[in-house]
Coordinates of C-alpha atoms and ligand atoms in Angstrom, one line a residue:
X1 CA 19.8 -3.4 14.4
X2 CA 21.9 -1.1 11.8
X3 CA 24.8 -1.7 10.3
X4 CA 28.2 -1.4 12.1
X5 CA 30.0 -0.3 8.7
X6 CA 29.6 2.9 6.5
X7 CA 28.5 0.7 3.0
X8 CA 26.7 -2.7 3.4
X9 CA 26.0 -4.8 0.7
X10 CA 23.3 -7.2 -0.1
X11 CA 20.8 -9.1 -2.7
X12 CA 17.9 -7.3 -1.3
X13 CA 16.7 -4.7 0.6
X14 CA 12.7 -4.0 1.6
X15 CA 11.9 -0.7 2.2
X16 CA 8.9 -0.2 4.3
X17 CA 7.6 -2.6 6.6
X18 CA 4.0 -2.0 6.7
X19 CA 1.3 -4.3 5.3
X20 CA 2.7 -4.3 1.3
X21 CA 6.5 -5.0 2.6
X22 CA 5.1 -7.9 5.3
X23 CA 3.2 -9.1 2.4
X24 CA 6.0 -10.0 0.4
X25 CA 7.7 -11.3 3.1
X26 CA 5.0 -13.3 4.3
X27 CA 4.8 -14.8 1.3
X28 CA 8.4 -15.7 0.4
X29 CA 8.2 -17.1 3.8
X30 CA 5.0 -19.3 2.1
X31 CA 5.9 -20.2 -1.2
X32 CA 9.6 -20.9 0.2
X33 CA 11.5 -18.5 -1.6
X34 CA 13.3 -17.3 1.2
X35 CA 16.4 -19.1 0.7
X36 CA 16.3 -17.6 -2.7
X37 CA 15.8 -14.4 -1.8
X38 CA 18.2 -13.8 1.3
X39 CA 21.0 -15.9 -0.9
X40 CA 23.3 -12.6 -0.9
X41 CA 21.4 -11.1 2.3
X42 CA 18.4 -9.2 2.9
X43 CA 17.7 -6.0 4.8
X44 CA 14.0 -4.9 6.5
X45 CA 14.5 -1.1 6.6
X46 CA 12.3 0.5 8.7
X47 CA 11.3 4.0 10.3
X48 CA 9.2 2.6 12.4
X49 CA 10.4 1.2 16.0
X50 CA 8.2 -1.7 15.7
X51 CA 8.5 -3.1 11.6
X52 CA 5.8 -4.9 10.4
X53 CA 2.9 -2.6 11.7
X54 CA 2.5 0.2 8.9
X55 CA -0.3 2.6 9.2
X56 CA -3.3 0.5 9.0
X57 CA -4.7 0.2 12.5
X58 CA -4.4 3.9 12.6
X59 CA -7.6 4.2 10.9
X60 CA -10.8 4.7 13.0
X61 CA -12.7 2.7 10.7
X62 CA -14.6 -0.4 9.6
X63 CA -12.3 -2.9 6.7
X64 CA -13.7 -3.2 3.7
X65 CA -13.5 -7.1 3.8
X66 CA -14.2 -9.6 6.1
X67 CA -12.4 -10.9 8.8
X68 CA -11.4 -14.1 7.4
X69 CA -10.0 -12.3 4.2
X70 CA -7.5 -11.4 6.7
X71 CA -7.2 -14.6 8.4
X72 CA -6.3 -16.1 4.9
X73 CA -2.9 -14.2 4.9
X74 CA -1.9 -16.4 7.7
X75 CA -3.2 -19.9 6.6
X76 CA -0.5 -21.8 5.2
X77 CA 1.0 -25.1 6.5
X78 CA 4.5 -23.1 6.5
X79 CA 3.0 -20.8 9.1
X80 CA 1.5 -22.9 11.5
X81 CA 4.7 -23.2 13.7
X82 CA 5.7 -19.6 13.8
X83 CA 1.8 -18.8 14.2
X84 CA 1.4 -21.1 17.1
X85 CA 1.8 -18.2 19.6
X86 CA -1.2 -16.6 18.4
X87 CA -3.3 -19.1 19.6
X88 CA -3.2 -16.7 22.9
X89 CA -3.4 -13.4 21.3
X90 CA -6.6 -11.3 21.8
X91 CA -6.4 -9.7 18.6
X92 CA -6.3 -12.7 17.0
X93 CA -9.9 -14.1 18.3
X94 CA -11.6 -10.9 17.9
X95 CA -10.8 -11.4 14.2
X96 CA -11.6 -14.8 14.3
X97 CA -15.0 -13.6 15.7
X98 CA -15.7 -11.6 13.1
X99 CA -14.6 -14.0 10.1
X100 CA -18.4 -13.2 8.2
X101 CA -18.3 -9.7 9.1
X102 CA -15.8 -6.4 8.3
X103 CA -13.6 -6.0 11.4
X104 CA -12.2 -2.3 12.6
X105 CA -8.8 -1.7 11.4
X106 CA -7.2 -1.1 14.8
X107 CA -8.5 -5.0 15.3
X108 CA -7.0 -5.8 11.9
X109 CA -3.9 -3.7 12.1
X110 CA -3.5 -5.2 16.2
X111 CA -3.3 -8.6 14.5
X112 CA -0.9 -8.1 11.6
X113 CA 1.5 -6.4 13.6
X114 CA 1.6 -9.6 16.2
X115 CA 1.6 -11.5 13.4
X116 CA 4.8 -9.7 11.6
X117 CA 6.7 -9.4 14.5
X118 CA 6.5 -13.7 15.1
X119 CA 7.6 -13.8 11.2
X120 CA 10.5 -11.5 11.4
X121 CA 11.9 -13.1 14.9
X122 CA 11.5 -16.4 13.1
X123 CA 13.5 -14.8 9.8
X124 CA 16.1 -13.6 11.5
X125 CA 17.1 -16.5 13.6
X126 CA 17.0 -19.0 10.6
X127 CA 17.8 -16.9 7.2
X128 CA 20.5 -13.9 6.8
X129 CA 17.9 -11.2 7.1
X130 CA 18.8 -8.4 9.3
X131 CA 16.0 -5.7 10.4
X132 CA 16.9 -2.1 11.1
X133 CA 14.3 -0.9 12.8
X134 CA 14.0 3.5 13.7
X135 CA 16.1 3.5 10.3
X136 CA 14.6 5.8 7.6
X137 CA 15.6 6.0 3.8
X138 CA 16.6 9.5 3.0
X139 CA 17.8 9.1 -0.4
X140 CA 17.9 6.2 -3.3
X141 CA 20.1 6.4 -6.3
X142 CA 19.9 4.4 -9.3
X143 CA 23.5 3.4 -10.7
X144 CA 23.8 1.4 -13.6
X145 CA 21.5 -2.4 -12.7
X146 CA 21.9 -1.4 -8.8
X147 CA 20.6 0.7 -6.0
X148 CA 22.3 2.8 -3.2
X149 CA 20.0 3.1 -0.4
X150 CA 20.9 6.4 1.9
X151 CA 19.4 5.7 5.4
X152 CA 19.9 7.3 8.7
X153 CA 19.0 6.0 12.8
X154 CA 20.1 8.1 14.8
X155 CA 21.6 10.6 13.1
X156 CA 24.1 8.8 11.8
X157 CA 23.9 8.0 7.8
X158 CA 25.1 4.8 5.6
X159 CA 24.5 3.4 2.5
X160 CA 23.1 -0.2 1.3
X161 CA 24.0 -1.7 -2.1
X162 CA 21.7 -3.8 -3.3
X163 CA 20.4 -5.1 -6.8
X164 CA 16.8 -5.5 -5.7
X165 CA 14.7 -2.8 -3.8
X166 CA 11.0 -3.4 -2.5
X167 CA 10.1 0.1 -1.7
X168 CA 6.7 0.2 -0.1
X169 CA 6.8 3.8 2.2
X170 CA 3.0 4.5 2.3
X171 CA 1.4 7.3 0.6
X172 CA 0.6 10.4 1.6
X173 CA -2.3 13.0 0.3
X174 CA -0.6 16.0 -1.9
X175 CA -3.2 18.9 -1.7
X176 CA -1.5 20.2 -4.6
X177 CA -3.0 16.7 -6.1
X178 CA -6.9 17.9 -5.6
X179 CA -6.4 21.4 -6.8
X180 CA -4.9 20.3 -10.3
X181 CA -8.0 17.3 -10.5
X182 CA -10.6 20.0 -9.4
X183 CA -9.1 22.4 -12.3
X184 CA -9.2 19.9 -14.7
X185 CA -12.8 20.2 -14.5
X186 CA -13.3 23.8 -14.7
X187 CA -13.4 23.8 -10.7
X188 CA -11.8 25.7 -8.3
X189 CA -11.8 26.3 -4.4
X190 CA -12.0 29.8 -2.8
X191 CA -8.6 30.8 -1.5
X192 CA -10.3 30.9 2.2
X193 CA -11.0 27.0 1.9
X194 CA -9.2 24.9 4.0
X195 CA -8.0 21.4 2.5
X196 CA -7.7 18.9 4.7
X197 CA -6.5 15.6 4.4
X198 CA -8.8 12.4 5.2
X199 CA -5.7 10.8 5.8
X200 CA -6.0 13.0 9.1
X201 CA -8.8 12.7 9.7
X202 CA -9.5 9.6 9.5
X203 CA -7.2 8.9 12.3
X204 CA -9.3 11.0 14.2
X205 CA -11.8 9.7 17.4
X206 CA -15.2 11.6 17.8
X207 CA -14.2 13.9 20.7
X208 CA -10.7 14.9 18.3
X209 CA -13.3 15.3 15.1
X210 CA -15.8 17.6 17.4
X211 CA -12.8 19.8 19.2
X212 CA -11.0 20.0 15.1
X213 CA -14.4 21.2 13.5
X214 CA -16.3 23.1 16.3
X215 CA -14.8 26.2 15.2
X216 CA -16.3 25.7 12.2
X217 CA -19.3 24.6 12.8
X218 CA -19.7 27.6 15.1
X219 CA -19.4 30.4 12.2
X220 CA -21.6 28.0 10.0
X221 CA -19.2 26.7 7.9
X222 CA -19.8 24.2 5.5
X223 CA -18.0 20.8 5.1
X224 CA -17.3 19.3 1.7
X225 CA -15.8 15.6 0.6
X226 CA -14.2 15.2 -2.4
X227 CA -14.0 11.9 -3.6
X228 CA -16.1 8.7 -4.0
X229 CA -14.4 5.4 -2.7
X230 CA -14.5 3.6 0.4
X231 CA -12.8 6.3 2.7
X232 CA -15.0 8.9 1.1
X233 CA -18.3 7.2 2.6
X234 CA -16.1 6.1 5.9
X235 CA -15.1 9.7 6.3
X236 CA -18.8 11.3 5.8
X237 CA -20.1 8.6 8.2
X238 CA -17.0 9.1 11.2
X239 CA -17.6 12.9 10.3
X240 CA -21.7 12.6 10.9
X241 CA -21.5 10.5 14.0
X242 CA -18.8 13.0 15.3
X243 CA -20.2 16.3 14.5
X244 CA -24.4 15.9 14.4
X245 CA -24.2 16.6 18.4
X246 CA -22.6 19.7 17.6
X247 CA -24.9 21.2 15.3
X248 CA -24.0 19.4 11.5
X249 CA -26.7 19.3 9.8
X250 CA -25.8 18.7 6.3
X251 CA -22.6 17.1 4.3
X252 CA -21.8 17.7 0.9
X253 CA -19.7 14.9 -1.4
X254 CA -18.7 16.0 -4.4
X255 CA -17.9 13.1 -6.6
X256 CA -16.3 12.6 -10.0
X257 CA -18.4 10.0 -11.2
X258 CA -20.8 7.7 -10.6
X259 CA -21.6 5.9 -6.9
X260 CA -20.6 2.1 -7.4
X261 CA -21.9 -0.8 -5.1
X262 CA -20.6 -3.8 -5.0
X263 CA -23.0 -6.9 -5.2
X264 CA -21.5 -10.3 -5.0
X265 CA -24.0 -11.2 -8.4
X266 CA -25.9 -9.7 -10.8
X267 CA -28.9 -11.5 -9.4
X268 CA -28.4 -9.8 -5.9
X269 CA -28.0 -6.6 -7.7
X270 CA -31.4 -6.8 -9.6
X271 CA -33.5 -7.9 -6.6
X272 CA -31.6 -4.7 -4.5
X273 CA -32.9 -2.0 -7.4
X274 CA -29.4 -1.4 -8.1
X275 CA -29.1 -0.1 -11.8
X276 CA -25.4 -0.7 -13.4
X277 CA -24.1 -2.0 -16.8
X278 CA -24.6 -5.3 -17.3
X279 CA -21.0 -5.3 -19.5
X280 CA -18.9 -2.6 -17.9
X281 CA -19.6 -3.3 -14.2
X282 CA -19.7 -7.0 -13.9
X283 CA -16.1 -9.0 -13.9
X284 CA -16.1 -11.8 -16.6
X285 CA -14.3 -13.8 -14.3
X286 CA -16.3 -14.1 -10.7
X287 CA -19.4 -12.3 -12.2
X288 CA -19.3 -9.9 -9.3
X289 CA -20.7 -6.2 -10.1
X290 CA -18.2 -3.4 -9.5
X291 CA -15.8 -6.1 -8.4
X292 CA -12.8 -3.8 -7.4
X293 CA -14.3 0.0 -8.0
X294 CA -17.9 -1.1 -5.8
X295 CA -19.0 -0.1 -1.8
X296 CA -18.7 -3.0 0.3
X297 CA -19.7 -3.8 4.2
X298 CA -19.8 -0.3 6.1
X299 CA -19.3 2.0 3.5
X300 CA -21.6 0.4 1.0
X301 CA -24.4 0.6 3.6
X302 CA -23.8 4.4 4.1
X303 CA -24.1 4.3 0.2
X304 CA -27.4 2.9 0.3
X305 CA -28.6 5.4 2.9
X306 CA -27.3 8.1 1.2
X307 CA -28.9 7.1 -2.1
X308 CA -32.5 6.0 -0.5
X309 CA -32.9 8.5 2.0
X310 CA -30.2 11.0 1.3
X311 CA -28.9 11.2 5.0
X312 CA -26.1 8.7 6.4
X313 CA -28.8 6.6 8.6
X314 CA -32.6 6.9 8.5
X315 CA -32.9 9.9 10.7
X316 CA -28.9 10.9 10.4
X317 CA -27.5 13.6 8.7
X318 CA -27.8 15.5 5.7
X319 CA -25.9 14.0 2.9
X320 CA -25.6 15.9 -0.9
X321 CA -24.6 14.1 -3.6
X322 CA -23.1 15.7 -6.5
X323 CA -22.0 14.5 -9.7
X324 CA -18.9 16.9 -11.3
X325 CA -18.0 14.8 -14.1
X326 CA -20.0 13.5 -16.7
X327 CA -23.9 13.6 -15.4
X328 CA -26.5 15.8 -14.9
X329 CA -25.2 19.5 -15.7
X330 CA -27.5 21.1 -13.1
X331 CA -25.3 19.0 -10.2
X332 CA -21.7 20.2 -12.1
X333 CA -23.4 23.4 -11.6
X334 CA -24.0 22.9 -7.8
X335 CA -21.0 21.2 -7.3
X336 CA -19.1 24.1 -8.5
X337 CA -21.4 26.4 -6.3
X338 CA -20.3 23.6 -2.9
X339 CA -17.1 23.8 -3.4
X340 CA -16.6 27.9 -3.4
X341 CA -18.5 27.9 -0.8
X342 CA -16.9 25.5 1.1
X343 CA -14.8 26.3 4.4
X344 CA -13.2 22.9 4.6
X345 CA -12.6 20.4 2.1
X346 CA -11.5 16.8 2.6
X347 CA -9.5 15.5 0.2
X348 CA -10.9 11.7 -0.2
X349 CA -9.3 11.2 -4.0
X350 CA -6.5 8.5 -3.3
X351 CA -3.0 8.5 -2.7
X352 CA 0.3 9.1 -4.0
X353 CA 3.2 7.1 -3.3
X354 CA 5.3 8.3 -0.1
X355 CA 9.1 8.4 -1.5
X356 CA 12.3 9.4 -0.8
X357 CA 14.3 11.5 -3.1
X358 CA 15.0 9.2 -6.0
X359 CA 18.5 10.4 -8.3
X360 CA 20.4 8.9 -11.2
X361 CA 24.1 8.3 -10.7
X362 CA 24.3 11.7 -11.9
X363 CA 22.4 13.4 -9.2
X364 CA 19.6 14.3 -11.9
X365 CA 16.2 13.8 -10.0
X366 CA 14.2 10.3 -11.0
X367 CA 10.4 11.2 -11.8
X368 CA 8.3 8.0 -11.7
X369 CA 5.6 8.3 -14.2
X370 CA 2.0 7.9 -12.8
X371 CA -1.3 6.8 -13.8
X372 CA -5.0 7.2 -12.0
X373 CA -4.4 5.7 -8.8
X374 CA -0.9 5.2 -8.5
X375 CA 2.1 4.3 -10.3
X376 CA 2.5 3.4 -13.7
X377 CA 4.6 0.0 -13.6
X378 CA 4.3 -3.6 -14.6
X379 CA 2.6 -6.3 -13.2
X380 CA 5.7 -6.8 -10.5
X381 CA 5.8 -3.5 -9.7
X382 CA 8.1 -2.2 -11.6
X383 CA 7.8 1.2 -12.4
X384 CA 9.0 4.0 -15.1
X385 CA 10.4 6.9 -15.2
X386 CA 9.3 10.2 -16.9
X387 CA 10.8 9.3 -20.3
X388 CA 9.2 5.8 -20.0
X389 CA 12.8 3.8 -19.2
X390 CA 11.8 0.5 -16.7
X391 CA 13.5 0.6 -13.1
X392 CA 14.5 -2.7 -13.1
X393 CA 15.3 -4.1 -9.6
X394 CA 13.0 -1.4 -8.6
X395 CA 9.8 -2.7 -6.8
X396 CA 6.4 -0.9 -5.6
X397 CA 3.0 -2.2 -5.1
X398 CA 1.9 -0.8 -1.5
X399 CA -0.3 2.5 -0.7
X400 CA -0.1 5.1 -3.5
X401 CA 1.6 2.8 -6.1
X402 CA -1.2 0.0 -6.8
X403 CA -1.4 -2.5 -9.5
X404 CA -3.2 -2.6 -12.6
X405 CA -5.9 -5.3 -12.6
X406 CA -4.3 -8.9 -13.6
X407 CA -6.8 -10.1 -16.5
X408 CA -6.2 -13.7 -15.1
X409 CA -8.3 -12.5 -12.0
X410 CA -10.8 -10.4 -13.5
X411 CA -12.4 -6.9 -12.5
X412 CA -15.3 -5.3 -14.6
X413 CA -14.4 -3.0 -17.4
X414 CA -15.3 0.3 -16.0
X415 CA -12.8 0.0 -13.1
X416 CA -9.4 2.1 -14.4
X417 CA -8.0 2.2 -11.4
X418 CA -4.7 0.7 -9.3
X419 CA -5.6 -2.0 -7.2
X420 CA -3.9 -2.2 -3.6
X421 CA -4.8 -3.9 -0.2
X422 CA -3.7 -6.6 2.5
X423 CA -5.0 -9.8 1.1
X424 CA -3.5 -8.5 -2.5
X425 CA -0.2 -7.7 -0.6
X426 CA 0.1 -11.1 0.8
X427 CA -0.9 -13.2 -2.8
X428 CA -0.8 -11.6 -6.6
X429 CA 0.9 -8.7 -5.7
X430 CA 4.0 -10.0 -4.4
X431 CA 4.3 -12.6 -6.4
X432 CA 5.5 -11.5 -9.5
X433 CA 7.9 -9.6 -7.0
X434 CA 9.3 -12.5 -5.5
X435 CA 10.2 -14.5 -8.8
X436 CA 11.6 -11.0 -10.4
X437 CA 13.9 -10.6 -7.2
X438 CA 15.0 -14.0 -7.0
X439 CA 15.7 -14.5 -11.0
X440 CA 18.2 -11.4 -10.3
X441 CA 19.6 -13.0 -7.3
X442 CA 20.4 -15.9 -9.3
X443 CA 21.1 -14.0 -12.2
X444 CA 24.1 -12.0 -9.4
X445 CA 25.1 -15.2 -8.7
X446 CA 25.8 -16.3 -12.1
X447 CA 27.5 -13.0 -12.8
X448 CA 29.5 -13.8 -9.9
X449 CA 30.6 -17.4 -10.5
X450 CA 32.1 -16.1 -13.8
X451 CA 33.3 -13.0 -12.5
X452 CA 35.7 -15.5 -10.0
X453 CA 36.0 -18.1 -12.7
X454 CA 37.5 -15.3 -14.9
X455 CA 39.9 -13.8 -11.7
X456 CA 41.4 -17.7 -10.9
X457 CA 42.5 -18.5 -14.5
X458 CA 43.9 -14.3 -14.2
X459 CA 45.7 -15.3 -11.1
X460 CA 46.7 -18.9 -12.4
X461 CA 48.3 -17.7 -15.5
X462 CA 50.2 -15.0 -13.8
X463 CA 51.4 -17.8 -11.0
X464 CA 54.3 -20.1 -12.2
X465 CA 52.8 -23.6 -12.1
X466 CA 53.9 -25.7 -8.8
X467 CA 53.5 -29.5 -7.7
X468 CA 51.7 -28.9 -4.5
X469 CA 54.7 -30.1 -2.5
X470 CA 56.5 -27.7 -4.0
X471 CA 54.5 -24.8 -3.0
X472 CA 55.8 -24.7 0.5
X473 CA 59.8 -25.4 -0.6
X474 CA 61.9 -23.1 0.4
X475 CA 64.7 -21.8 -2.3
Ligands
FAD1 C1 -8.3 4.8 5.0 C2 -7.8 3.5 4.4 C3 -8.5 2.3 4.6 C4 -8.0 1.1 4.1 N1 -8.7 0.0 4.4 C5 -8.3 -1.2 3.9 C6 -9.0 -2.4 4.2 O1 -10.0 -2.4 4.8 N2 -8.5 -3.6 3.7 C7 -7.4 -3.6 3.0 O2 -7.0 -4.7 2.6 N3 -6.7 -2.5 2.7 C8 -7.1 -1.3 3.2 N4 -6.4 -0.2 2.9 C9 -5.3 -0.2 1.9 C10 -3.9 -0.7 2.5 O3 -4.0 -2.0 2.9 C11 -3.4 0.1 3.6 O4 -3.3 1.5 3.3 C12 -2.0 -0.4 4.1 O5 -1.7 0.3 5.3 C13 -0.9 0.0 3.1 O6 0.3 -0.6 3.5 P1 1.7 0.0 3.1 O7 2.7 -1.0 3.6 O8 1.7 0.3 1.6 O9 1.8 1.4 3.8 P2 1.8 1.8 5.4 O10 0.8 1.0 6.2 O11 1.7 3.3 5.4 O12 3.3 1.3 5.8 C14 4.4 2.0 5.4 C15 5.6 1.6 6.2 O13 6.8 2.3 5.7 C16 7.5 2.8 6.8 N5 8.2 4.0 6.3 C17 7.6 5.2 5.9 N6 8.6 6.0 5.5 C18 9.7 5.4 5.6 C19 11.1 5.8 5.3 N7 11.4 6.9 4.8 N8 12.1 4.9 5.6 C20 11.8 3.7 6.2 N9 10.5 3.3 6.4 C21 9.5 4.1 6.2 C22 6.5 3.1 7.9 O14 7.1 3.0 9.2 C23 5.5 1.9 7.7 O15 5.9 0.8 8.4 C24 -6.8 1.1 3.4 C25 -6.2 2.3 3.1 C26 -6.6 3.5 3.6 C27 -5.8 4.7 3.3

């Protein structure tokens, strides 16, 4: 659907229905805040022809949680009825198979998307949300406490007012990104390097990995990843499997600093060998060791490998670790030495926040200030701009924005990072969003109550006072 005039108004619009936007609305859905939230109307915007599917089942890899983490979004006695249907979806028992152990992401992202389209059939038949589906925000511009949202389906453009905008778009990988992270540590890449982004990548089956890199491979080109999370190990493990039929024989990751695993105790950490800080990587809250920064499932088995044997598997591939920030110098030195040498290197170091040109009411450009791993905003969301000013109304939590850690929920010390992902989206991380949009609903409302209080005593002292049955007498 899109709107049939050139300027709709409403209380709320989400931008971006992919697993951050469906989170929220999942969970308004919930907690029952719905009726608060769609009071003065609420708009799904997105590019998409199918909302509520987002990128995630793009990735040709392995979750980094369990199925049943997943599961939990859609347990809730509120959900049962709209969730009956899924009783007889594949996707849905595949997951349920695998509650104990990490599901692919096509599974994961199969299920969510069946999932969002029952929630969004249900929302629009019983609250006044509209979805515009194949409808893509162009521009957003920031005047005075509201928002004008520039869209566009089919060519044709309109704008949304709203007070409250939940802008989840994605992220994207920004080369430019790498380069300036790599300088900042006295590295560089030779201008014959390609950059490529895991982002690709990722999205990549074996047979589109081996025709991508067999060029490369065939000159003897060496392949580098940048980066030390859970889609750097995913990415050296989709790359080995691909590529070591076609002659790989070695990987290199270069990595800022050091490898963390994640152990569900310190006990279990001990009795693996694993050596950490008993202060700075366990959280005070769950006692879990590298709680949110830590290797888990897949990944953190390829990080085992790697460290034990130094190749992916047993009798895989190759795999080079090297430490560019603070660590042994003679692996700075080497890692300097990869990456010149390098002719492709993946960019594995995170994600900024996919946006659309952001203005003031003046057309100057809006700059949201960032911090490592995504945006710098409050614990709703709510983010800043370059001279430190607080967007209100303004919402972002999903890929490339993050969270900072709630200290109510722990993490350990050493993680600095933003915190994003599905079971966050659907819990904490839109739940500060929900009570900030519906406080300025009700806070509209209010506005607006007095606004007509103020415009019926106007018009009744301008109107000579009448007994009703003289209204309608004629003079
Ligand atoms: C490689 C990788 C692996 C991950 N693995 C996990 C995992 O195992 N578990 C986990 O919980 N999380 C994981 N995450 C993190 C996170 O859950 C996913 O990235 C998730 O897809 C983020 O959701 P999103 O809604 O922020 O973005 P997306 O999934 O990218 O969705 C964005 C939505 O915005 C829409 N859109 C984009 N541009 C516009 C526009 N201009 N106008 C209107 N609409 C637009 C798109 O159509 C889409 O629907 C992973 C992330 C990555 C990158």
């Amino acid at each position: 659907m899109f709107g049939s005039q050139l300027e709709t108004v409403c209380g709320c619009v989400v931008g971006g229905a992919g697993p951050a936007g469906m989170g929220l609305i999942f969970n308004a859905l919930k907690s029952g805040a719905l009726p608060a939230m769609t009071r003065n109307g609420l708009i799904i915007v997105d590019a998409s022809p199918l909302p509520g599917t987002g990128r995630l089942a793009d990735y040709q890899i392995t979750a980094n949680s369990v199925g049943d983490v997943f599961l939990d979004c859609l347990r809730d006695p509120a959900l049962r009825e709209v969730f009956e249907p899924l009783q007889r979806s594949e996707a849905y028992w595949r997951i349920r198979d695998q509650a104990f152990s990490a599901p692919q992401l096509c599974d994961v992202g199969e299920l969510l998307a069946e999932a969002s389209k029952l929630v969004l059939d249900h929302l629009v038949e019983h609250y006044a949300v509209e979805v515009w589906s194949r409808t893509t925000i162009t521009e957003v511009v920031n005047i005075a406490d509201e928002y004008q949202v520039w869209v566009e389906h089919n060519g044709r453009s309109q704008v949304i007012r709203c007070r409250s905008l939940v802008l989840n778009l994605g992220g994207h990988q920004d080369p430019s990104h790498l380069l300036h992270a790599l300088a900042d540590q006295g590295l560089a890449l030779s201008p014959r390097t390609s950059v490529q982004s895991a982002d690709t990548l990722l999205r990549m089956s074996a047979n589109e990995l081996r025709d991508h890199f067999a060029p490369v491979l065939a000159v003897g080109g060496r392949l580098t990843v940048v980066g030390g999370s859970h889609s750097a190990f995913s990415m050296l493990e989709n790359l080995a499997k691909a590529l070591q039929s076609i002659g790989l024989e070695e990987l290199t990751l270069v990595h800022r600093s050091q490898i963390r695993l994640f152990y569900e105790s310190v006990e279990q950490a001990i009795a693996s060998g694993y050596e950490f800080d008993p202060v700075n990587d366990v959280c005070p809250v769950s006692g879990r060791v590298n709680r949110s920064g830590g290797l888990r499932y897949s990944a953190l088995e390829v990080g085992r490998n790697i460290l034990q044997y130094g190749r992916i598997s047993p009798d895989g591939v190759r795999v080079r670790l090297l430490q560019s920030g603070a660590g042994p110098a003679q692996q700075y030195e080497r890692a300097r030495q990869a990456l010149s040498e390098s002719s492709v290197v993946v960019q594995c170091t995170g994600y900024q926040p996919r946006l659309p040109a952001l203005k003031y009411a003046d057309g100057s450009p809006i700059t949201l200030r960032e911090v490592k791993g995504g945006l710098d905003s409050d614990p709703s969301g709510c983010p800043v701009d370059a001279i430190g000013q607080r967007m209100h109304g303004l919402y972002l939590f999903g890929l490339g924005s993050g969270l900072g850690i709630d200290p109510r929920l722990g993490s350990e010390p050493s993680f600095d990072g933003r915190i994003y992902g599905v079971w966050q989206f659907h819990n904490d991380a839109s739940r500060a969003v929900i009570e900030s949009v519906s406080s300025r609903v009700y806070v509209q409302l209010a506005e607006k109550v007095v606004a007509d209080r103020r415009r019926r005593r106007r018009a009744e002292e301008d109107t000579p006072f009448f007994w009703p049955a003289m209204a309608s007498a004629k003079f």
